[in-house]
Coordinates of C-alpha atoms in Angstrom, one line a residue:
Chain A
M211 CA -115.3 111.2 159.1
T212 CA -115.1 113.9 161.9
D213 CA -114.7 117.3 160.7
R214 CA -111.5 117.9 162.7
A215 CA -109.2 117.3 159.8
L216 CA -107.0 119.0 157.4
F217 CA -107.2 118.4 153.7
V218 CA -103.7 118.9 152.1
V219 CA -104.2 121.0 148.8
R220 CA -100.5 121.5 148.2
A221 CA -98.0 119.3 150.2
G222 CA -95.0 121.4 149.1
A223 CA -91.4 120.2 148.5
L224 CA -91.2 118.3 151.6
T225 CA -93.7 118.5 154.5
T226 CA -93.8 116.1 157.4
V227 CA -95.5 115.6 160.6
Q228 CA -93.3 116.2 163.5
D229 CA -93.3 116.3 167.3
Q230 CA -90.6 115.9 170.0
G231 CA -89.6 112.5 168.4
R232 CA -89.1 109.1 169.7
P233 CA -86.0 109.0 172.0
G234 CA -85.3 105.9 174.1
H235 CA -85.3 103.3 171.2
A236 CA -82.0 103.9 169.8
H237 CA -80.9 100.3 170.9
L238 CA -83.5 99.0 168.6
G239 CA -82.2 101.0 165.5
V240 CA -84.9 103.7 165.9
P241 CA -83.8 107.3 165.2
R242 CA -85.1 109.9 167.6
S243 CA -86.5 112.1 164.9
G244 CA -88.8 115.0 165.9
A245 CA -88.8 118.7 164.7
L246 CA -85.3 119.9 163.5
D247 CA -86.0 123.4 164.8
A248 CA -87.6 122.3 168.2
P249 CA -87.8 125.8 169.7
A250 CA -89.9 127.0 166.5
A251 CA -92.2 124.0 166.8
A252 CA -92.8 124.6 170.6
L253 CA -93.6 128.2 170.0
A254 CA -95.9 127.5 167.4
N255 CA -97.6 125.0 169.8
R256 CA -97.6 127.6 172.5
L257 CA -99.3 130.1 170.3
V258 CA -102.4 127.9 169.6
G259 CA -102.7 126.6 173.1
N260 CA -101.1 123.1 172.5
R261 CA -98.8 121.2 174.8
P262 CA -95.1 121.4 173.6
G263 CA -95.4 117.7 172.5
A264 CA -98.3 118.2 170.2
A265 CA -97.6 117.4 166.4
V266 CA -97.1 120.1 163.9
L267 CA -96.3 120.3 160.3
E268 CA -92.7 121.0 159.3
T269 CA -92.4 122.4 155.8
T270 CA -89.3 122.7 153.7
L271 CA -88.5 126.0 151.7
N272 CA -91.8 126.3 149.8
G273 CA -94.4 125.9 152.5
C274 CA -97.7 124.0 151.9
A275 CA -101.5 124.7 151.7
V276 CA -104.2 123.1 153.7
R277 CA -108.1 123.4 154.0
P278 CA -109.4 122.7 157.5
R279 CA -112.8 121.0 157.4
S280 CA -113.9 123.0 160.5
T281 CA -112.8 126.4 162.0
V282 CA -109.4 126.1 163.7
T283 CA -106.6 128.2 165.1
V284 CA -103.4 128.0 163.5
A285 CA -99.9 129.5 164.1
V286 CA -96.8 129.5 161.8
A287 CA -93.2 129.8 163.2
G288 CA -89.8 129.0 162.2
A289 CA -88.6 130.3 158.9
P290 CA -90.3 133.7 158.1
C291 CA -92.9 133.3 155.2
P292 CA -96.0 134.9 153.9
V293 CA -99.1 133.2 155.3
T294 CA -102.6 134.0 153.7
V295 CA -106.3 132.7 154.4
D296 CA -108.2 132.6 151.1
G297 CA -105.7 134.8 149.5
R298 CA -105.8 137.4 152.3
A299 CA -102.7 138.1 154.2
V300 CA -102.7 137.2 157.9
A301 CA -100.0 137.1 160.7
W302 CA -97.0 135.0 160.8
G303 CA -95.7 134.0 164.3
A304 CA -99.3 134.8 165.9
P305 CA -102.6 132.9 166.3
V306 CA -104.8 133.0 163.3
R307 CA -108.4 131.9 163.0
V308 CA -109.0 129.8 159.7
P309 CA -112.7 129.3 159.0
G310 CA -113.8 125.6 158.0
G311 CA -113.4 125.3 154.3
A312 CA -111.1 128.3 153.8
L313 CA -107.5 127.8 152.3
L314 CA -104.6 128.5 154.7
E315 CA -101.5 128.9 152.4
V316 CA -97.9 129.0 154.0
G317 CA -95.7 130.4 151.2
A318 CA -92.1 130.1 150.3
V319 CA -89.7 131.1 153.1
L320 CA -88.1 134.5 152.8
T321 CA -85.1 133.4 154.7
G322 CA -84.3 130.1 156.6
V323 CA -85.6 126.7 155.5
R324 CA -88.3 125.2 157.5
A325 CA -91.6 126.6 158.8
Y326 CA -93.7 125.0 161.5
V327 CA -97.4 125.0 161.3
A328 CA -99.4 124.2 164.5
V329 CA -103.0 123.7 164.5
A330 CA -104.9 123.9 167.8
G331 CA -105.6 120.3 169.0
G332 CA -102.4 119.1 167.0
V333 CA -102.1 116.7 164.1
A334 CA -103.5 113.4 165.4
V335 CA -102.2 110.9 163.2
E336 CA -101.6 107.3 164.8
P337 CA -98.4 107.4 167.0
V338 CA -95.7 105.0 166.5
L339 CA -93.6 104.1 169.7
G340 CA -95.2 107.2 171.4
S341 CA -94.3 109.7 168.7
R342 CA -96.2 111.0 165.6
S343 CA -93.1 112.2 163.9
T344 CA -92.2 111.4 160.3
D345 CA -88.8 109.5 160.3
L346 CA -87.3 109.7 156.8
L347 CA -84.3 107.5 157.4
S348 CA -86.3 104.4 158.6
G349 CA -89.8 105.3 157.3
L350 CA -91.4 105.1 160.8
G351 CA -94.5 107.4 161.4
P352 CA -96.6 109.0 158.7
P353 CA -95.3 109.3 155.2
P354 CA -94.4 112.9 154.1
L355 CA -97.6 114.9 153.0
A356 CA -99.0 114.4 149.6
D357 CA -101.5 116.3 147.7
G358 CA -104.9 115.1 148.8
T359 CA -103.7 113.6 152.2
V360 CA -106.3 114.1 155.0
L361 CA -104.8 114.6 158.4
P362 CA -106.9 114.2 161.6
L363 CA -106.8 116.8 164.1
G364 CA -107.1 116.4 168.0
N365 CA -109.4 118.5 170.1
P366 CA -108.0 122.0 171.3
E367 CA -106.9 121.7 175.0
G368 CA -106.7 125.4 176.2
L369 CA -106.4 129.0 175.7
H370 CA -104.0 130.2 173.1
A371 CA -101.3 132.6 173.9
R372 CA -102.3 136.2 173.8
V373 CA -99.7 137.8 171.8
D374 CA -99.3 140.4 168.9
V375 CA -95.8 139.4 168.0
A376 CA -93.7 136.4 169.3
P377 CA -89.9 137.2 169.0
Q378 CA -88.0 134.5 167.0
P379 CA -84.4 134.3 165.9
A380 CA -83.5 135.2 162.5
P381 CA -82.3 132.5 160.4
P382 CA -78.3 132.6 160.5
A383 CA -76.4 134.4 157.8
E384 CA -73.5 132.4 159.2
L385 CA -73.9 129.1 161.2
V386 CA -71.7 129.0 164.3
L387 CA -71.6 125.5 165.8
R388 CA -70.0 125.1 169.3
V389 CA -68.3 121.7 169.4
T390 CA -66.7 119.7 172.0
P391 CA -63.9 117.3 170.5
G392 CA -64.2 113.5 170.6
P393 CA -65.0 110.7 170.9
R394 CA -62.8 109.9 168.0
D395 CA -60.7 113.1 167.6
D396 CA -57.6 110.9 168.0
W397 CA -58.3 109.3 164.6
F398 CA -57.5 112.6 163.0
T399 CA -54.2 114.5 162.3
A400 CA -53.4 117.5 164.4
Q401 CA -53.7 119.5 161.3
A402 CA -57.2 118.2 160.5
L403 CA -58.3 119.2 164.1
R404 CA -57.0 122.7 163.5
T405 CA -58.6 123.0 160.1
F406 CA -61.8 121.7 161.5
T407 CA -62.2 124.5 164.0
S408 CA -60.4 127.3 162.2
R409 CA -61.6 127.1 158.4
T410 CA -65.0 127.9 157.2
Y411 CA -67.3 125.2 155.6
R412 CA -70.4 125.7 153.5
V413 CA -73.8 124.1 153.8
S414 CA -74.3 121.5 151.1
S415 CA -77.3 121.0 149.2
A416 CA -77.3 117.4 150.0
S417 CA -78.2 118.3 153.4
N418 CA -81.5 116.9 155.0
R419 CA -83.2 116.0 158.3
I420 CA -80.6 113.1 158.5
G421 CA -77.4 115.2 158.5
L422 CA -76.2 118.8 157.8
R423 CA -73.5 117.9 155.0
T424 CA -70.8 120.3 154.4
E425 CA -68.3 121.4 151.8
G426 CA -64.8 122.6 152.6
P427 CA -61.3 121.5 153.3
A428 CA -61.2 117.7 153.9
L429 CA -60.1 116.3 157.2
D430 CA -57.3 113.8 157.0
R431 CA -57.1 110.7 159.3
A432 CA -54.2 110.0 161.5
R433 CA -54.9 106.3 161.1
P434 CA -56.1 103.9 158.5
G435 CA -58.7 101.1 159.0
E436 CA -62.2 100.7 159.8
L437 CA -63.9 101.7 163.1
P438 CA -66.3 99.0 164.2
S439 CA -69.9 100.5 164.4
E440 CA -70.8 102.4 167.5
G441 CA -73.7 104.3 168.9
M442 CA -74.1 107.9 167.5
V443 CA -75.6 110.9 169.4
L444 CA -77.6 113.6 168.0
G445 CA -75.2 116.5 167.0
A446 CA -72.3 114.1 166.4
V447 CA -69.9 115.3 163.7
Q448 CA -69.1 112.1 161.6
V449 CA -66.3 112.3 159.0
P450 CA -66.8 109.9 156.1
P451 CA -63.9 109.0 153.8
D452 CA -64.4 112.0 151.8
G453 CA -63.2 113.9 154.8
R454 CA -66.1 116.4 154.9
P455 CA -67.9 116.8 158.2
V456 CA -71.6 115.6 158.4
V457 CA -73.6 116.9 161.5
F458 CA -76.1 114.1 162.5
L459 CA -79.6 115.7 162.9
A460 CA -82.9 114.1 164.1
D461 CA -83.3 111.4 161.7
H462 CA -79.7 110.2 161.9
P463 CA -78.8 106.6 162.1
T464 CA -78.3 105.2 165.7
T465 CA -75.0 103.5 165.0
G466 CA -72.4 104.3 162.5
G467 CA -68.9 103.4 161.5
Y468 CA -67.2 106.5 160.7
P469 CA -65.3 108.3 163.3
V470 CA -66.9 111.2 165.1
I471 CA -64.6 114.2 165.4
A472 CA -66.7 116.2 167.8
V473 CA -70.3 116.8 169.0
V474 CA -72.3 120.0 168.4
R475 CA -74.1 121.5 171.5
D476 CA -77.8 120.7 171.4
Q477 CA -78.7 124.3 171.8
D478 CA -77.0 125.0 168.5
L479 CA -78.9 122.5 166.4
A480 CA -82.0 124.5 165.9
A481 CA -80.0 127.1 163.8
A482 CA -78.8 124.2 161.8
A483 CA -82.3 123.5 160.7
Q484 CA -82.6 126.9 159.1
V485 CA -79.5 127.3 157.0
A486 CA -79.9 127.1 153.4
P487 CA -77.3 125.5 151.2
G488 CA -74.2 127.7 150.7
T489 CA -74.5 129.3 154.0
P490 CA -71.0 129.4 155.7
V491 CA -70.5 127.1 158.8
R492 CA -67.8 127.5 161.4
F493 CA -67.0 124.8 164.2
V494 CA -66.0 126.8 167.3
E495 CA -64.5 124.4 169.9
V496 CA -65.7 124.9 173.4
R497 CA -64.7 123.1 176.7
R498 CA -66.8 120.3 178.1
R499 CA -69.0 121.6 180.8
Chain B
M44 CA -62.1 99.5 179.5
R45 CA -62.0 103.2 178.5
A46 CA -64.8 105.7 178.8
L47 CA -64.8 108.6 176.1
P48 CA -66.8 111.6 176.7
V49 CA -69.3 112.4 173.9
G50 CA -70.4 115.9 173.8
D51 CA -71.7 117.2 177.3
G52 CA -74.2 114.3 178.2
A53 CA -73.0 111.1 176.9
L54 CA -70.2 108.4 177.4
L55 CA -68.9 106.0 174.9
V56 CA -67.5 103.1 176.8
E57 CA -65.1 100.9 175.0
V58 CA -64.2 97.3 175.7
A59 CA -61.8 94.7 174.2
S60 CA -64.2 92.3 172.5
D61 CA -68.0 92.0 171.6
E62 CA -68.3 89.5 174.6
E63 CA -67.3 92.2 176.9
A64 CA -69.6 94.7 175.2
Q65 CA -72.5 92.4 175.7
A66 CA -71.6 91.8 179.3
L67 CA -71.3 95.6 180.0
H68 CA -74.6 96.0 178.3
A69 CA -76.2 93.5 180.5
E70 CA -74.7 95.0 183.5
L71 CA -76.0 98.5 182.5
L72 CA -79.5 97.3 182.0
R73 CA -79.3 95.5 185.3
R74 CA -78.3 98.7 187.1
R75 CA -80.8 101.0 185.3
A76 CA -83.6 98.3 186.2
E77 CA -82.5 98.4 189.9
G78 CA -82.5 102.3 189.9
L79 CA -78.8 102.7 190.3
L80 CA -78.4 104.3 186.8
T81 CA -80.4 107.2 185.2
V82 CA -79.9 107.2 181.2
R83 CA -81.9 107.9 178.3
E84 CA -80.4 105.7 175.8
I85 CA -78.1 102.5 176.1
V86 CA -76.7 101.6 172.8
P87 CA -74.6 98.5 172.6
A88 CA -72.4 98.1 169.5
A89 CA -69.4 95.9 168.2
R90 CA -66.8 97.1 170.9
T91 CA -68.6 100.0 172.7
V92 CA -71.7 100.6 174.7
L93 CA -73.0 104.4 174.2
L94 CA -74.8 105.9 177.2
D95 CA -76.8 109.0 176.2
G96 CA -78.7 111.4 178.3
L97 CA -76.5 111.2 181.4
D98 CA -76.7 114.0 184.2
D99 CA -72.9 113.6 185.1
P100 CA -71.1 111.6 182.5
S101 CA -67.6 112.1 184.1
R102 CA -68.8 110.8 187.5
L103 CA -70.0 107.7 185.9
A104 CA -66.8 107.4 184.0
A105 CA -64.9 107.4 187.2
D106 CA -67.2 104.9 188.9
L107 CA -67.2 102.4 186.0
R108 CA -63.5 101.5 186.7
A109 CA -64.6 100.0 190.0
W110 CA -67.4 97.9 188.6
E111 CA -67.4 94.2 188.6
I112 CA -68.9 93.0 185.3
P113 CA -70.1 89.4 185.3
A114 CA -69.7 87.5 182.0
V115 CA -72.9 87.0 180.2
V116 CA -74.6 83.8 180.8
P117 CA -77.4 83.0 178.3
R118 CA -80.8 82.8 180.0
A119 CA -82.4 79.3 179.4
G120 CA -85.7 79.6 177.5
H121 CA -85.0 83.1 176.1
V122 CA -84.4 82.3 172.7
V123 CA -86.4 83.3 169.5
D124 CA -86.8 80.7 166.9
I125 CA -86.5 82.0 163.2
P126 CA -87.7 79.7 160.5
V127 CA -85.4 80.0 157.5
R128 CA -85.4 78.6 154.1
Y129 CA -81.8 78.3 153.0
D130 CA -82.4 79.4 149.4
G131 CA -80.5 82.7 149.2
P132 CA -78.8 83.7 145.7
D133 CA -75.4 84.0 147.8
L134 CA -75.6 80.6 149.3
A135 CA -73.1 79.2 146.7
D136 CA -70.6 81.9 147.3
V137 CA -70.7 81.6 151.0
A138 CA -70.3 77.8 150.7
A139 CA -67.1 78.5 148.4
H140 CA -65.8 80.9 151.0
W141 CA -66.3 78.5 153.8
G142 CA -65.0 75.6 151.8
V143 CA -68.2 73.5 152.4
A144 CA -71.2 72.2 150.5
E145 CA -74.3 74.4 150.3
E146 CA -76.1 72.1 152.7
E147 CA -73.3 72.4 155.2
V148 CA -73.8 76.1 155.2
A149 CA -77.4 75.4 156.4
R150 CA -76.2 72.9 158.8
I151 CA -73.6 75.0 160.4
H152 CA -75.7 78.2 160.4
S153 CA -78.9 76.5 162.0
G154 CA -76.7 74.7 164.5
T155 CA -75.3 78.0 165.9
A156 CA -76.6 79.5 169.1
F157 CA -76.8 83.3 168.2
R158 CA -77.3 86.3 170.3
V159 CA -78.2 89.8 169.3
A160 CA -75.0 92.0 169.9
F161 CA -76.5 95.2 168.9
C162 CA -79.1 96.8 166.4
G163 CA -79.0 99.4 164.0
F164 CA -79.2 100.2 160.1
A165 CA -83.0 99.9 160.2
P166 CA -85.5 99.4 163.2
G167 CA -85.4 95.8 164.1
F168 CA -82.3 94.9 162.4
G169 CA -80.1 92.9 164.8
Y170 CA -76.4 92.2 164.5
L171 CA -76.1 88.5 165.5
T172 CA -73.0 87.0 166.8
G173 CA -72.1 83.3 167.5
L174 CA -70.5 81.9 164.4
P175 CA -66.8 81.2 165.0
P176 CA -64.3 83.7 163.3
R177 CA -63.4 81.1 160.6
Y178 CA -66.8 81.7 158.9
D179 CA -66.4 85.5 158.5
V180 CA -67.5 86.5 155.1
P181 CA -66.9 89.8 153.2
R182 CA -69.7 92.2 152.0
R183 CA -70.5 91.8 148.4
A184 CA -68.2 94.0 146.2
T185 CA -71.4 95.7 144.8
P186 CA -74.1 96.2 147.2
R187 CA -77.8 95.2 145.9
T188 CA -80.1 98.2 145.4
A189 CA -82.9 96.1 146.9
V190 CA -82.6 93.3 149.4
P191 CA -86.1 91.8 150.0
A192 CA -87.6 91.8 153.5
G193 CA -86.9 88.6 155.4
S194 CA -83.5 87.8 153.7
V195 CA -81.2 86.1 156.1
A196 CA -77.8 87.4 155.4
L197 CA -74.1 87.4 156.4
A198 CA -71.2 90.1 156.7
G199 CA -68.2 89.9 158.5
P200 CA -68.8 88.2 161.9
Y201 CA -72.4 88.9 161.7
T202 CA -75.8 87.3 160.8
G203 CA -78.7 89.5 160.3
V204 CA -82.3 89.5 158.9
Y205 CA -83.5 92.5 156.7
P206 CA -86.7 93.7 158.4
R207 CA -87.9 95.5 155.3
S208 CA -86.8 95.9 151.7
S209 CA -83.7 98.0 151.4
P210 CA -80.3 98.4 149.8
G211 CA -77.6 96.1 151.2
G212 CA -74.3 94.5 150.5
W213 CA -74.6 91.5 152.8
Q214 CA -74.4 87.9 151.5
L215 CA -77.8 86.5 151.3
I216 CA -78.2 82.7 152.3
G217 CA -81.9 82.4 153.1
T218 CA -85.3 83.7 153.7
T219 CA -87.8 83.9 156.5
D220 CA -91.3 84.8 157.0
A221 CA -90.7 86.0 160.6
V222 CA -91.9 89.5 161.0
L223 CA -88.6 91.4 162.4
W224 CA -90.5 94.7 163.0
D225 CA -94.1 95.5 163.5
H226 CA -94.9 98.8 165.3
T227 CA -98.4 97.5 166.1
R228 CA -96.9 94.6 168.2
V229 CA -95.5 94.8 171.7
P230 CA -92.5 94.6 171.5
A231 CA -92.3 96.1 168.1
A232 CA -88.9 94.6 167.5
L233 CA -88.6 90.9 167.4
L234 CA -84.8 91.1 168.2
S235 CA -83.4 93.4 170.8
P236 CA -79.7 93.4 172.2
G237 CA -79.1 90.4 174.3
T238 CA -81.8 88.2 172.7
G239 CA -80.8 84.7 171.9
V240 CA -81.6 83.5 168.4
R241 CA -81.8 80.2 166.6
F242 CA -82.4 79.5 163.0
V243 CA -84.6 76.6 162.4
P244 CA -84.5 75.1 158.7
V245 CA -87.7 74.7 156.8
T246 CA -88.2 73.7 153.4
P247 CA -90.6 75.6 150.9
A248 CA -93.0 72.5 151.1
G249 CA -93.3 72.5 154.9
P250 CA -91.5 72.1 158.2
T251 CA -88.6 69.6 158.4
G252 CA -88.7 69.1 162.0
P253 CA -90.6 69.6 165.1
A254 CA -89.0 73.0 165.8
D255 CA -90.9 74.6 163.0
V256 CA -92.9 77.2 165.0
P257 CA -93.7 80.8 164.3
A258 CA -91.2 83.2 165.3
T259 CA -92.0 84.1 168.7
P260 CA -89.9 84.8 172.1
A261 CA -90.1 81.3 173.7
G262 CA -92.2 81.6 176.8
S263 CA -94.1 84.4 175.9
A264 CA -97.8 84.7 175.0

């Protein structure tokens, strides 16, 4: 086997391979998937000289530890966390050289949820429909990392960014999501629409890559009955029978049968990747552009 | 026809019936193939087609009203044959619901020209229409925690085949060895919206008729 590989010593709570996902296949029931905090994944790639579409590791809460078989350049972005090489502290948010055989440890997040680990050359698992992303809803792409997994790496492409510090947004203390109403806002009462855009929700611990679930005042329907299944976009705010809004994230199902009260602006979804359970969420109505 | 804006870059076009949705879907595919429409996703469903990744959804919404949308004419030869053993655990329940004998369920189902109305639930899972409304069946009161891959199933007006083992509440009437999804194959999905489908009865011992062929799109390879 080539020495361009990572040996996974500690997989962490949930570490997956992610790139920019596999859009364009929703009509076959294939979720788009991809890094939840796309700007953080792109920054990590830029720091090690990868193209934005290279595959990175997306960790959840408690990081991961890997041992590269040959000397590699890595960068960690997204949620701030301690990073060490053979136990010695190294920079977060900057390119770091990790000698072959050394242990790179990405520690538990200090704030936020998901850290992104880019390695020069990118993670080179076999693509599925043009993407290396793990899709937790339908099981496409590589399975989540397990201790002992060996991940192949691609060849580095260019010069990494010459930076000391790359500014990154702090994980939000309060998540503000701009929404445009519809397409099924008429399935809800006027009071429900006011509640939705004026009250504060909280991030539920049941949130995952499929959806950001919320706890808060239930939204009442104006009409009974079932909605025939229809196509769902990234950022759709679906309201199941319990009345609590769910924001669809990257691994969301491509069709669904619960009414969508509003859609979150794409630019606001990266922050949704970094909110811990219990974080307040407000939905702010904005006009369609 | 009603075009509902979805966020800033998508439109949900709602029509009156699944036939109209399939016709609209076919027309959208034609326009995209001819370079008249730029869109990232075209997702047909029961009564709608979602268009995602549009530059100017409001302009398309206005233009749509003037479109002539021809009814869907099934293309001869574009039919996938799926061999099926009618041996599902819910066959008796479905027969009772339809008021027919179990063998009659197989005869009615395999005698129906199906069409993939839309996909979803799992990669490669198609919602097939074609059975007359009198054969609608309810979902199981309690969903199974694991439906085996290859199960041929009914729910509401639809027929479907589970591409892989998953929880599910559909009524299971049979089993197929056809591979619904294989990401190493091109195309990965055996069924995509618009595909014609025929179920060909086979017995566990072997074929019952000349139509017993592996599930491949007719005319390909």
